Structures are given as structure tokens and as C-alpha cells.
mmCIF file of C-alpha atoms in Angstrom:
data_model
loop_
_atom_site.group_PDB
_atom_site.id
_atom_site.type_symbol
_atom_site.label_atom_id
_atom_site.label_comp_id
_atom_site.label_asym_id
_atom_site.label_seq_id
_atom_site.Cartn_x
_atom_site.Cartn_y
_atom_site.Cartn_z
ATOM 1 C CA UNK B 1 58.708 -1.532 195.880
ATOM 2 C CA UNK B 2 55.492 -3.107 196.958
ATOM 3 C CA UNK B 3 54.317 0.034 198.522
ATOM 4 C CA UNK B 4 55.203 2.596 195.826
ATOM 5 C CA UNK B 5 53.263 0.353 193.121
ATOM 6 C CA UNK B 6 50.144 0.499 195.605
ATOM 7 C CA UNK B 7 50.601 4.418 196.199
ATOM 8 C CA UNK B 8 50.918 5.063 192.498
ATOM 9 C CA UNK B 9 47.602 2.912 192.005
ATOM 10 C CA UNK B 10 46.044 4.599 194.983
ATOM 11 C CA UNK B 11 46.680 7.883 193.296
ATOM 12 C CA UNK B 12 45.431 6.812 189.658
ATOM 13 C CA UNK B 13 42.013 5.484 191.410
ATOM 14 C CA UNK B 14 41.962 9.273 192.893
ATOM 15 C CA UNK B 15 42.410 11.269 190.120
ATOM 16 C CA UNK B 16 39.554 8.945 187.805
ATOM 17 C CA UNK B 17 37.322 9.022 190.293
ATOM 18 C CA UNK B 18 37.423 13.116 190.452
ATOM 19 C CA UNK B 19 37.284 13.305 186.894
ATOM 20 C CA UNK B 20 34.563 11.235 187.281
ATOM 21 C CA UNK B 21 32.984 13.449 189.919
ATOM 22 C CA UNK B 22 33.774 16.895 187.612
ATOM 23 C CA UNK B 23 32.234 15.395 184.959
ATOM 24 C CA UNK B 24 28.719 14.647 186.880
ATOM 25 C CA UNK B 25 29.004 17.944 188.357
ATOM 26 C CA UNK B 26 29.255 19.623 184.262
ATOM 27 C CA UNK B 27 26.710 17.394 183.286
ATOM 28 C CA UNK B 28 23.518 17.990 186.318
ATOM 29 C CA UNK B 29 24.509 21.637 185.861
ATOM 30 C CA UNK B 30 24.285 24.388 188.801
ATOM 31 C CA UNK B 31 19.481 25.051 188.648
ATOM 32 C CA UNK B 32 19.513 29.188 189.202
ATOM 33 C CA UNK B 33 18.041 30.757 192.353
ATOM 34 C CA UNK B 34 15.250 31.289 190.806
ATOM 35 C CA UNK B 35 14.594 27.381 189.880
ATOM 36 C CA UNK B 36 11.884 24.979 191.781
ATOM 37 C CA UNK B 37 13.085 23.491 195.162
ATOM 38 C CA UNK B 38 13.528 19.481 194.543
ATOM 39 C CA UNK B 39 14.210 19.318 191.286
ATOM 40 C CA UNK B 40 17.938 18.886 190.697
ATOM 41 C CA UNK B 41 18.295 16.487 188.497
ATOM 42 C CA UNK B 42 15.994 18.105 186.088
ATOM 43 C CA UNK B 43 17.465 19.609 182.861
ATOM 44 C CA UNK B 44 14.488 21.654 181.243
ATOM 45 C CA UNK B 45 12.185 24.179 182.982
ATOM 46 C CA UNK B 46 9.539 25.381 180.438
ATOM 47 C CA UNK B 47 7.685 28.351 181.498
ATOM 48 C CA UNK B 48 4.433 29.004 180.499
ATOM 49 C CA UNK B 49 3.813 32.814 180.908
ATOM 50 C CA UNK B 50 6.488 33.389 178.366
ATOM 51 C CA UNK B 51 6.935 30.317 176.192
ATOM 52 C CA UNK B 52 10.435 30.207 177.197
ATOM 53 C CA UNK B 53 12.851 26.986 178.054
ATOM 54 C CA UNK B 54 15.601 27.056 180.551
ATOM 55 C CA UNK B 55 18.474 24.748 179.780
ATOM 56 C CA UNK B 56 19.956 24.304 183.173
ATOM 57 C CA UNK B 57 23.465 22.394 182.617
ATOM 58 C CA UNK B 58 24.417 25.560 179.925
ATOM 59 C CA UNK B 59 22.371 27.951 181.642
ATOM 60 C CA UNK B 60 20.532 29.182 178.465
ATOM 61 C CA UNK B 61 17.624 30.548 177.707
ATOM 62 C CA UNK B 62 15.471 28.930 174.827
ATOM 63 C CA UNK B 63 12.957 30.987 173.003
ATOM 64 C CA UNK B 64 11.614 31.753 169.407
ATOM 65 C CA UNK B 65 12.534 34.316 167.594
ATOM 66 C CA UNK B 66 13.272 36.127 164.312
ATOM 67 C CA UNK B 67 11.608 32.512 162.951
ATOM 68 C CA UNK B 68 13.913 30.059 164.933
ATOM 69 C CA UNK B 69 14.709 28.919 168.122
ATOM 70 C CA UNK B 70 17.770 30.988 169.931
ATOM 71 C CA UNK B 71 19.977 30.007 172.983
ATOM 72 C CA UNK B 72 21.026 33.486 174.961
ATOM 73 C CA UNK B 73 22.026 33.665 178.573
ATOM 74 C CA UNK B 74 19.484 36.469 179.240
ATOM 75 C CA UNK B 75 16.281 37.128 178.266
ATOM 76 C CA UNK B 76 14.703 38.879 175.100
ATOM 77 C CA UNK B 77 14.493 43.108 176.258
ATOM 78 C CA UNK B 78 10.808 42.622 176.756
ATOM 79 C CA UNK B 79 11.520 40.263 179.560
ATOM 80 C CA UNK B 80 13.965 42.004 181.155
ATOM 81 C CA UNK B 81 12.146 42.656 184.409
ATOM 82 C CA UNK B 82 10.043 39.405 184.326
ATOM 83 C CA UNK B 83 9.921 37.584 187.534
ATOM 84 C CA UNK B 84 11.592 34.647 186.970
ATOM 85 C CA UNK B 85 11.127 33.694 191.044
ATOM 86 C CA UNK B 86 7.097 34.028 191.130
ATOM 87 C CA UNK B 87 6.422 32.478 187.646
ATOM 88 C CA UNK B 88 5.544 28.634 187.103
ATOM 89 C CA UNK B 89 8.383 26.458 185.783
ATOM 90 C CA UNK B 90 7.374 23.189 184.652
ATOM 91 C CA UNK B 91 10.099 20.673 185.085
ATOM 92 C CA UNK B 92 10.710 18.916 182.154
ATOM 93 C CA UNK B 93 12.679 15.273 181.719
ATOM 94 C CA UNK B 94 15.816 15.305 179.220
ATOM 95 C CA UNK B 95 14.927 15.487 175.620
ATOM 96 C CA UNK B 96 17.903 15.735 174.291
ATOM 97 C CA UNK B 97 19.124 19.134 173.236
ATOM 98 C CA UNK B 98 15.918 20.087 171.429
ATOM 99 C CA UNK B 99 13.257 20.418 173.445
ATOM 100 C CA UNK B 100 11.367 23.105 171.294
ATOM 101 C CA UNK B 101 10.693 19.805 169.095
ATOM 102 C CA UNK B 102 7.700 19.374 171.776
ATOM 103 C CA UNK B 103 6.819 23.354 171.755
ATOM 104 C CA UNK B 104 3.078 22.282 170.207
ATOM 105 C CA UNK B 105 1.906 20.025 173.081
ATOM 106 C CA UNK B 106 3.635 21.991 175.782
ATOM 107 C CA UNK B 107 2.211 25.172 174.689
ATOM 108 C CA UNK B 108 -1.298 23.470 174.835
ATOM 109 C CA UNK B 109 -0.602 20.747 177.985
ATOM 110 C CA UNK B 110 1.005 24.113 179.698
ATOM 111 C CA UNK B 111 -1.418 27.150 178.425
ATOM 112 C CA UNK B 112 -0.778 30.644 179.515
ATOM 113 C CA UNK B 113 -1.375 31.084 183.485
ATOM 114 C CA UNK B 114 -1.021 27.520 184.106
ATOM 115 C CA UNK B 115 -0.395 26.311 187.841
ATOM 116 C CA UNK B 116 1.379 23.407 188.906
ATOM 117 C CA UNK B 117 1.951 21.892 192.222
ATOM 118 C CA UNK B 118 2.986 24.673 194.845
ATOM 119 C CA UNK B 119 6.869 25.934 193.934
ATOM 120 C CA UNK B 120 9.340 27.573 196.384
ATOM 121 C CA UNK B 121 12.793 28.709 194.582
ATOM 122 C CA UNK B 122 15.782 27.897 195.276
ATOM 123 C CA UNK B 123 17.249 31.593 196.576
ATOM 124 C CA UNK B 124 15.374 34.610 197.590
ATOM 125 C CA UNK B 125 13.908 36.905 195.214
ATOM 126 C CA UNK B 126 16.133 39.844 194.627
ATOM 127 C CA UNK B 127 14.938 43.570 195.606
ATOM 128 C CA UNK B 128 15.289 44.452 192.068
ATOM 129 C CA UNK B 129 14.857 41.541 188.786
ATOM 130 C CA UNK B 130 16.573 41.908 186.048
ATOM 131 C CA UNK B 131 17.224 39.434 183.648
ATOM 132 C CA UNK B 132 19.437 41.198 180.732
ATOM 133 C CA UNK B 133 23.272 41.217 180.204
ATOM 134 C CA UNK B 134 25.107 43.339 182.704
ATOM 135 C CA UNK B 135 26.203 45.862 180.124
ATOM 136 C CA UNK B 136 22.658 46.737 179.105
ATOM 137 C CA UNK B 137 20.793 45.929 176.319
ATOM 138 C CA UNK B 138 22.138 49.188 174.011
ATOM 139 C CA UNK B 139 24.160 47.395 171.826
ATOM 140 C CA UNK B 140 21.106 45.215 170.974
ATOM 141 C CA UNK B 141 18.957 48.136 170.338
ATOM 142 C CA UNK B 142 21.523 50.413 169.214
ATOM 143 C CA UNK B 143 21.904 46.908 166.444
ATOM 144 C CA UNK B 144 17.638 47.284 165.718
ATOM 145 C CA UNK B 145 18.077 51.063 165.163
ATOM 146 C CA UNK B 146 20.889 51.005 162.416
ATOM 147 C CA UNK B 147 18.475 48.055 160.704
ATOM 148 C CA UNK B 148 15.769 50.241 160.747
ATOM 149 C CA UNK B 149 17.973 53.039 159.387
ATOM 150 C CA UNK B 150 19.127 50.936 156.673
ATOM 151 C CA UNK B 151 15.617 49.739 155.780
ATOM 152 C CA UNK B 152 13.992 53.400 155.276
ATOM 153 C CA UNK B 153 17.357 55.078 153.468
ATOM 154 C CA UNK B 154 16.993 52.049 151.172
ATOM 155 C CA UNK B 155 12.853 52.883 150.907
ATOM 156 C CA UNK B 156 13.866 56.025 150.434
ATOM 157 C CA UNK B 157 16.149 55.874 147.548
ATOM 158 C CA UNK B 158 13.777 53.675 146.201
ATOM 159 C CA UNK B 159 10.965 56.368 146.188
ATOM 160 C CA UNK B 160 13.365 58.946 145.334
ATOM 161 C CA UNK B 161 13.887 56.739 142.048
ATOM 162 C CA UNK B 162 10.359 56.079 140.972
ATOM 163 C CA UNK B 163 9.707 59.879 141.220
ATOM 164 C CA UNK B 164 12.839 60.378 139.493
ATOM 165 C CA UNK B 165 11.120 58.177 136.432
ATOM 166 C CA UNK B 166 7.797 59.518 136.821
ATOM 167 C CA UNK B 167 8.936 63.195 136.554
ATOM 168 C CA UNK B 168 10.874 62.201 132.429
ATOM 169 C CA UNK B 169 8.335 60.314 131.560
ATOM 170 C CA UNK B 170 5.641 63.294 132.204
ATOM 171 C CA UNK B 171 8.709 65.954 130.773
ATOM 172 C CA UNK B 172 8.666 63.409 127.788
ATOM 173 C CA UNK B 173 5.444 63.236 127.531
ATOM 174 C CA UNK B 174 5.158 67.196 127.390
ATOM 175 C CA UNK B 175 7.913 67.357 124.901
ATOM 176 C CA UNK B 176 6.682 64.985 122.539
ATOM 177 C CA UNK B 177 3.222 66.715 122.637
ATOM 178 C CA UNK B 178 4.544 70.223 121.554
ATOM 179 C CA UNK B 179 4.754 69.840 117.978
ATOM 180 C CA UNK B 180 2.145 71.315 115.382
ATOM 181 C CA UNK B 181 -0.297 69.592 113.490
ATOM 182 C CA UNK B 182 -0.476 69.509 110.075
ATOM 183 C CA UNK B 183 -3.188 66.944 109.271
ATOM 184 C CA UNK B 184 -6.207 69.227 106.725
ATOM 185 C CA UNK B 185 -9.563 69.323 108.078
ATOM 186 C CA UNK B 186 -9.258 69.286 111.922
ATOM 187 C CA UNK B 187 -8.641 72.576 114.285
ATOM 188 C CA UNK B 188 -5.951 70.733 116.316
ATOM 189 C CA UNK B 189 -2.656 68.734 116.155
ATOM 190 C CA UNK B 190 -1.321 65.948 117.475
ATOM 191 C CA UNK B 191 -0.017 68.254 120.720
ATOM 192 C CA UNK B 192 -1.201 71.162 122.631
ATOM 193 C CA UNK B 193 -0.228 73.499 119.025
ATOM 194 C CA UNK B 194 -3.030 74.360 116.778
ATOM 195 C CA UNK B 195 -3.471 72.753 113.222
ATOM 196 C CA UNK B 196 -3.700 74.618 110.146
ATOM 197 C CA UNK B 197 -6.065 73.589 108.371
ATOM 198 C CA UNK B 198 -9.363 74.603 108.172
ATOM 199 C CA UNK B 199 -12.388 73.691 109.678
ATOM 200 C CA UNK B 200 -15.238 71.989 106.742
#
């Protein structure tokens, strides 16, 4: 009986202690191939070139856009080819799960072409870097292009009205000026008809 109650015990220690150990491993995250050697424990990379952060335990990208900060798991379309394994990543300590809250003194502290400490990645650079979704970006675009289409049919009807207006007000405009005058003493009317009465 002895023996069972320390197996069962021996198994409950096992299982906490993997939790334990899964739960570690979700929380350090995986750093890409394309992170700094010797910094595991690390949660942010800003990089300069781009203004972009890397959240490594979700793997997400963080960058401004549209007038707020975004999480994606790519890149914006610009940076599609951008390579990831030659530019600078500074590694930042955890602040919490905003770090864009610092954006104004890392954008000055880490200025456009800045240059760290010497950085070897993780994994070799790939032949070919591409940093979008696998299915393309089309949907994305195809997403901009039906905005735009919107936007000018709506400009459109919109100048298609105020000419609309402009062409009966000038019709009533002609229409009201047609009449004749009768008002003595002047050559013309009130429209484009002639008065008749007579000049003094």
C-alpha cells in the first residue's frame, strides 16, 4: 500500500513539474532564425531601419499603422523582402505588452542606421527573404483596391450631383430671365426680351 501511495505521488510531482516546464517553454517563446545569437531570454527586438518591434513569445510583428499600433505575423507589403538577418535588432527588456509606449525615446536612442555591438543570427540567411503570408499579399491589396473603388464611385456621384444642381439652377436661371419687360421708359426688360416702351 506503501508503495502505490509513493508511485501515485511520484507521478503527481511528474506531471507538475512538466506543466511547469511547458509553461516556461510558452512563456521565453521560440527567437526566429533571423534573431541575435545570445539573447534568449529577451522578449522585444526593436529594429531601427524600419521602426518595427518583434514580440518573440507570440511571434508578432509590432508596427504603426493606419494611426495605431498593429500585431501581424508578417510584415507590412513594403517590407516584404526586407532582410530581417542583416538588419540591427536591438534587444529590448520586458515592458509589458506595450512596448510602443517607449516608441519616442527608442526612435531617437535607436535613429535610423544605428549599429550596435556586432550580431550573428540565429539560422542562416535564406537564398530568397520573404517576410509576407504564404498565400501572398492579394487579398490585402485586392482589400486597398475595392477601398479605393469605393472612395472615387462615391467622389463621383458626388460630382455627378453638384453638376446635376448647377445645370437647374443655370436652366432656372434662363427660364426666369425670358419674360418681357414692361416697365415705360427703358429699351429692355427684366430678361433677355425687349421692353416696350420708348426710349425719352
Amino acid at each position: 500500500m506503501k508503495a502505490i501511495r509513493l508511485l501515485f505521488a511520484g507521478l503527481f510531482l511528474i506531471t507538475l513539474s512538466s506543466q511547469a516546464q511547458v509553461s516556461v517553454n510558452v512563456n521565453i517563446g521560440t527567437p526566429p532564425a533571423w534573431g541575435p545569437v545570445g539573447y534568449t531570454e529577451v522578449r522585444y527586438y526593436y529594429i531601427p531601419d524600419i521602426e518595427v518591434y518583434y514580440d518573440v513569445p507570440s511571434s508578432m510583428f509590432i508596427y504603426f499603422h493606419n494611426g495605431g499600433w498593429v500585431r501581424t505575423t508578417y510584415l507590412p507589403y513594403r517590407y516584404r523582402h526586407y532582410d530581417l538577418y542583416g538588419a540591427y535588432k536591438v534587444c529590448l527588456d520586458d515592458y509589458g505588452p506595450n512596448p510602443y509606449i517607449h516608441y519616442k525615446i527608442h526612435k531617437v536612442k535607436y535613429h535610423h542606421g544605428y549599429r550596435g555591438p556586432a550580431q550573428r543570427t540565429i539560422g542562416p540567411r535564406p537564398h530568397v527573404v520573404y517576410n509576407g503570408p504564404s498565400g501572398g499579399y492579394y487579398r490585402e491589396q485586392h482589400r486597398d483596391r475595392d477601398n479605393d473603388r469605393n472612395y472615387y464611385r462615391q467622389e463621383n456621384r458626388r460630382s455627378d450631383r453638384d453638376n446635376n444642381n448647377y445645370r437647374n439652377e443655370f436652366r432656372g436661371g434662363r427660364e426666369k430671365g425670358n419674360g418681357k419687360g414692361h416697365e415705360p421708359g427703358r429699351g429692355h426688360g427684366n430678361g433677355n426680351g425687349r421692353g416696350n416702351g420708348k426710349r425719352g
